[in-house]
């Protein structure tokens, strides 16, 4: 059975319109809800952001355009909000997913390019 639900399932908006999406799940072991975007130009899924327990995070490339909020622990719900449709790539398919909450740290030195 489906354990993750996203509403609305389809939406049509114009430029400058507000968009609000809701994601909920029923798995008691999952404390993280993630939001992804799949644009028409690129079939890859781009992580927009996520809510881990009650802590929201928006990826740098989406900051200022998208907001993520919710409570993935108690209410098992998260929200994706963009104040207005502004860019062509905003016309896309949006997915939410539920996951076990994981926490890890990767040293930043692994990402530095050698001189």
Coordinates of N, CA and C in Angstrom, one line a residue:
X1 N 0.8 -1.2 0.0 CA 0.0 0.0 0.0 C 0.9 1.2 0.0
X2 N 0.3 2.3 -0.5 CA 1.0 3.6 -0.5 C 1.2 4.1 0.9
X3 N 2.4 4.5 1.2 CA 2.6 5.1 2.6 C 2.9 6.6 2.5
X4 N 3.2 7.1 1.3 CA 3.5 8.5 1.1 C 2.5 9.1 0.2
X5 N 2.0 10.2 0.7 CA 0.9 10.9 -0.1 C 1.3 12.4 -0.3
X6 N 1.1 12.8 -1.5 CA 1.4 14.2 -1.9 C 0.1 14.9 -2.5
X7 N -0.2 16.1 -2.0 CA -1.3 16.8 -2.5 C -0.9 18.2 -2.8
X8 N -1.5 18.8 -3.8 CA -2.4 18.2 -4.8 C -1.6 17.3 -5.7
X9 N -2.3 16.4 -6.3 CA -1.6 15.4 -7.2 C -1.2 16.1 -8.5
X10 N -2.0 17.1 -8.9 CA -1.7 17.9 -10.1 C -2.1 19.3 -9.9
X11 N -1.3 20.2 -10.5 CA -1.6 21.6 -10.3 C -1.1 22.4 -11.5
X12 N -1.9 23.4 -11.9 CA -1.6 24.3 -13.0 C -1.6 25.7 -12.5
X13 N -0.4 26.4 -12.6 CA -0.3 27.7 -12.1 C 0.4 28.6 -13.2
X14 N 0.1 29.9 -13.1 CA 0.7 30.8 -14.0 C 1.9 31.6 -13.4
X15 N 2.5 32.5 -14.1 CA 3.6 33.3 -13.6 C 3.1 34.1 -12.4
X16 N 3.9 34.3 -11.4 CA 3.6 35.0 -10.2 C 2.6 34.4 -9.2
X17 N 2.1 33.2 -9.6 CA 1.2 32.5 -8.7 C 1.9 31.8 -7.5
X18 N 1.3 31.7 -6.4 CA 1.8 30.9 -5.3 C 1.6 29.5 -5.4
X19 N 2.5 28.6 -4.9 CA 2.3 27.2 -5.0 C 2.6 26.6 -3.6
X20 N 1.7 25.7 -3.2 CA 1.8 25.0 -1.9 C 1.6 23.6 -2.1
X21 N 2.5 22.7 -1.8 CA 2.4 21.3 -1.9 C 2.5 20.7 -0.5
X22 N 1.8 19.6 -0.2 CA 1.8 18.9 1.1 C 2.2 17.5 0.9
X23 N 3.1 17.0 1.8 CA 3.5 15.6 1.8 C 3.2 15.0 3.1
X24 N 2.7 13.8 3.2 CA 2.5 13.1 4.4 C 2.8 11.6 4.3
X25 N 3.1 11.0 5.4 CA 3.4 9.5 5.3 C 2.9 8.9 6.6
X26 N 2.9 7.5 6.5 CA 2.3 6.8 7.7 C 3.3 5.8 8.3
X27 N 4.6 5.9 7.9 CA 5.6 5.0 8.4 C 6.2 5.6 9.7
X28 N 5.9 4.9 10.8 CA 6.4 5.4 12.1 C 7.9 5.4 12.3
X29 N 8.6 4.7 11.5 CA 10.1 4.7 11.6 C 10.8 5.8 10.8
X30 N 10.0 6.6 10.0 CA 10.6 7.6 9.2 C 10.4 9.0 9.8
X31 N 11.5 9.7 9.9 CA 11.5 11.1 10.5 C 12.1 12.1 9.6
X32 N 12.1 11.8 8.3 CA 12.6 12.8 7.3 C 11.7 12.8 6.1
X33 N 11.4 14.0 5.6 CA 10.6 14.1 4.4 C 11.5 15.0 3.4
X34 N 11.6 14.5 2.2 CA 12.5 15.2 1.2 C 11.6 15.6 0.0
X35 N 12.0 16.8 -0.6 CA 11.3 17.3 -1.7 C 12.3 17.3 -2.9
X36 N 11.8 16.8 -4.1 CA 12.7 16.8 -5.3 C 11.9 17.5 -6.4
X37 N 12.7 18.0 -7.4 CA 12.2 18.6 -8.6 C 12.8 17.9 -9.8
X38 N 11.9 17.6 -10.8 CA 12.3 17.0 -12.1 C 11.8 17.9 -13.2
X39 N 12.7 18.7 -13.8 CA 12.3 19.6 -14.8 C 12.3 18.9 -16.2
X40 N 11.6 19.6 -17.1 CA 11.4 19.0 -18.5 C 12.8 18.9 -19.2
X41 N 13.7 19.8 -18.9 CA 15.0 19.8 -19.6 C 15.9 18.8 -19.1
X42 N 15.7 18.3 -17.9 CA 16.7 17.4 -17.2 C 15.9 16.3 -16.5
X43 N 16.1 15.1 -16.8 CA 15.3 14.0 -16.1 C 15.8 13.7 -14.7
X44 N 17.0 14.2 -14.4 CA 17.6 13.9 -13.1 C 16.7 14.6 -12.0
X45 N 16.6 14.0 -10.8 CA 15.9 14.5 -9.7 C 16.9 15.4 -8.9
X46 N 16.4 16.7 -8.7 CA 17.2 17.6 -7.9 C 16.6 17.8 -6.5
X47 N 17.4 17.6 -5.5 CA 16.9 17.8 -4.2 C 16.7 19.3 -3.9
X48 N 15.5 19.6 -3.6 CA 15.1 21.0 -3.2 C 15.4 21.2 -1.7
X49 N 15.0 20.3 -0.9 CA 15.2 20.4 0.5 C 14.5 19.3 1.3
X50 N 14.6 19.4 2.6 CA 14.0 18.3 3.4 C 13.7 18.9 4.8
X51 N 12.9 18.1 5.5 CA 12.6 18.4 6.9 C 13.1 17.1 7.6
X52 N 14.0 17.3 8.5 CA 14.5 16.2 9.4 C 14.0 16.5 10.8
X53 N 13.1 15.6 11.3 CA 12.3 15.8 12.5 C 11.5 17.1 12.3
X54 N 12.0 18.2 12.9 CA 11.3 19.5 12.7 C 12.2 20.5 12.1
X55 N 13.4 20.1 11.7 CA 14.4 21.1 11.2 C 14.4 21.1 9.7
X56 N 14.0 22.2 9.1 CA 13.9 22.3 7.6 C 15.3 22.7 7.0
X57 N 15.6 22.2 5.9 CA 16.8 22.6 5.1 C 16.5 22.8 3.7
X58 N 16.9 23.9 3.1 CA 16.7 24.1 1.6 C 18.1 24.2 1.0
X59 N 18.3 23.4 -0.1 CA 19.6 23.4 -0.8 C 19.9 24.8 -1.3
X60 N 21.2 25.1 -1.4 CA 21.6 26.4 -1.8 C 21.0 26.9 -3.1
X61 N 21.0 26.0 -4.1 CA 20.5 26.4 -5.4 C 19.0 26.7 -5.5
X62 N 18.3 26.4 -4.4 CA 16.8 26.7 -4.3 C 16.5 27.7 -3.3
X63 N 17.5 28.2 -2.5 CA 17.2 29.2 -1.5 C 16.7 30.5 -2.1
X64 N 15.8 31.1 -1.4 CA 15.2 32.3 -1.9 C 14.0 32.1 -2.9
X65 N 13.9 30.9 -3.4 CA 12.8 30.6 -4.3 C 11.8 29.6 -3.7
X66 N 12.3 28.8 -2.8 CA 11.5 27.7 -2.2 C 11.6 27.8 -0.7
X67 N 10.5 27.4 0.0 CA 10.6 27.2 1.4 C 10.1 25.8 1.7
X68 N 10.7 25.2 2.7 CA 10.3 23.9 3.2 C 10.0 24.0 4.7
X69 N 8.9 23.4 5.1 CA 8.6 23.4 6.5 C 7.8 22.1 6.9
X70 N 7.5 22.0 8.2 CA 6.7 20.8 8.6 C 7.3 20.1 9.8
X71 N 6.7 19.0 10.1 CA 7.1 18.2 11.3 C 7.1 16.7 10.8
X72 N 8.2 16.2 10.5 CA 8.3 14.9 9.9 C 8.3 13.8 11.0
X73 N 8.4 14.3 12.3 CA 8.4 13.3 13.4 C 7.0 13.1 14.0
X74 N 6.4 14.1 14.5 CA 5.1 13.9 15.2 C 4.0 13.8 14.2
X75 N 3.9 14.8 13.3 CA 2.8 15.0 12.4 C 3.0 14.2 11.1
X76 N 4.2 13.8 10.8 CA 4.6 13.1 9.6 C 4.2 13.9 8.3
X77 N 4.3 15.2 8.4 CA 3.9 16.1 7.3 C 5.0 17.1 7.0
X78 N 5.1 17.4 5.7 CA 6.0 18.5 5.3 C 5.4 19.3 4.2
X79 N 5.8 20.5 4.0 CA 5.2 21.4 3.0 C 6.3 22.0 2.1
X80 N 6.0 22.2 0.9 CA 6.9 22.9 -0.1 C 6.1 24.1 -0.6
X81 N 6.7 25.2 -0.4 CA 6.0 26.5 -0.8 C 6.9 27.3 -1.6
X82 N 6.4 27.8 -2.8 CA 7.2 28.8 -3.5 C 6.3 30.0 -3.6
X83 N 6.7 31.1 -3.2 CA 5.9 32.3 -3.1 C 5.3 32.8 -4.5
X84 N 6.1 32.5 -5.5 CA 5.6 32.8 -6.9 C 6.4 32.1 -7.9
X85 N 5.7 31.6 -8.9 CA 6.4 30.9 -10.0 C 7.1 32.0 -10.8
X86 N 8.5 31.8 -10.9 CA 9.2 32.9 -11.6 C 10.1 32.4 -12.7
X87 N 10.5 31.2 -12.7 CA 11.5 30.7 -13.7 C 10.9 29.6 -14.5
X88 N 11.4 29.4 -15.7 CA 10.9 28.3 -16.6 C 11.0 27.0 -16.0
X89 N 12.1 26.8 -15.2 CA 12.3 25.4 -14.6 C 11.4 25.2 -13.5
X90 N 10.7 26.2 -13.0 CA 9.7 26.0 -12.0 C 8.5 25.1 -12.5
X91 N 8.4 25.1 -13.8 CA 7.4 24.2 -14.5 C 8.0 22.8 -14.5
X92 N 7.7 22.0 -13.6 CA 8.4 20.7 -13.4 C 7.4 19.7 -12.6
X93 N 8.0 18.5 -12.5 CA 7.3 17.5 -11.6 C 8.0 17.6 -10.3
X94 N 7.2 17.6 -9.2 CA 7.7 17.6 -7.9 C 7.4 16.3 -7.1
X95 N 8.4 15.8 -6.4 CA 8.2 14.5 -5.7 C 8.5 14.8 -4.3
X96 N 7.8 14.0 -3.4 CA 8.3 14.0 -2.0 C 8.6 12.5 -1.7
X97 N 9.4 12.3 -0.7 CA 9.8 11.0 -0.2 C 10.0 11.0 1.3
X98 N 9.7 9.9 1.9 CA 10.0 9.7 3.3 C 11.2 8.8 3.5
X99 N 11.9 9.1 4.6 CA 13.1 8.3 4.8 C 13.4 8.3 6.3
X100 N 14.2 7.3 6.7 CA 14.8 7.3 8.1 C 15.7 8.5 8.2
X101 N 15.6 9.1 9.3 CA 16.5 10.3 9.5 C 17.9 9.8 9.8
X102 N 18.8 10.4 9.0 CA 20.2 10.1 9.1 C 21.0 11.3 9.3
X103 N 22.0 11.2 10.1 CA 22.9 12.4 10.4 C 24.3 11.9 10.2
X104 N 25.1 12.6 9.3 CA 26.5 12.3 9.1 C 27.2 13.6 8.8
X105 N 28.5 13.6 9.0 CA 29.3 14.7 8.7 C 30.4 14.3 7.7
X106 N 30.6 15.0 6.6 CA 31.7 14.7 5.7 C 32.7 15.8 5.8
X107 N 33.9 15.6 6.1 CA 34.9 16.7 6.2 C 35.0 17.5 4.9
X108 N 35.0 18.8 5.0 CA 35.0 19.6 3.8 C 36.2 19.4 3.0
X109 N 37.3 18.9 3.6 CA 38.5 18.7 2.8 C 38.4 17.8 1.6
X110 N 37.4 16.9 1.7 CA 37.2 15.9 0.7 C 36.7 16.6 -0.6
X111 N 36.1 17.8 -0.5 CA 35.6 18.5 -1.6 C 36.4 19.6 -2.2
X112 N 37.6 19.8 -1.6 CA 38.5 20.9 -2.1 C 39.3 20.4 -3.2
X113 N 39.4 21.2 -4.3 CA 40.2 20.9 -5.4 C 41.6 21.2 -5.2
X114 N 42.5 20.3 -5.6 CA 44.0 20.6 -5.4 C 44.4 21.8 -6.3
X115 N 45.4 22.5 -5.8 CA 45.9 23.7 -6.6 C 46.7 23.3 -7.7

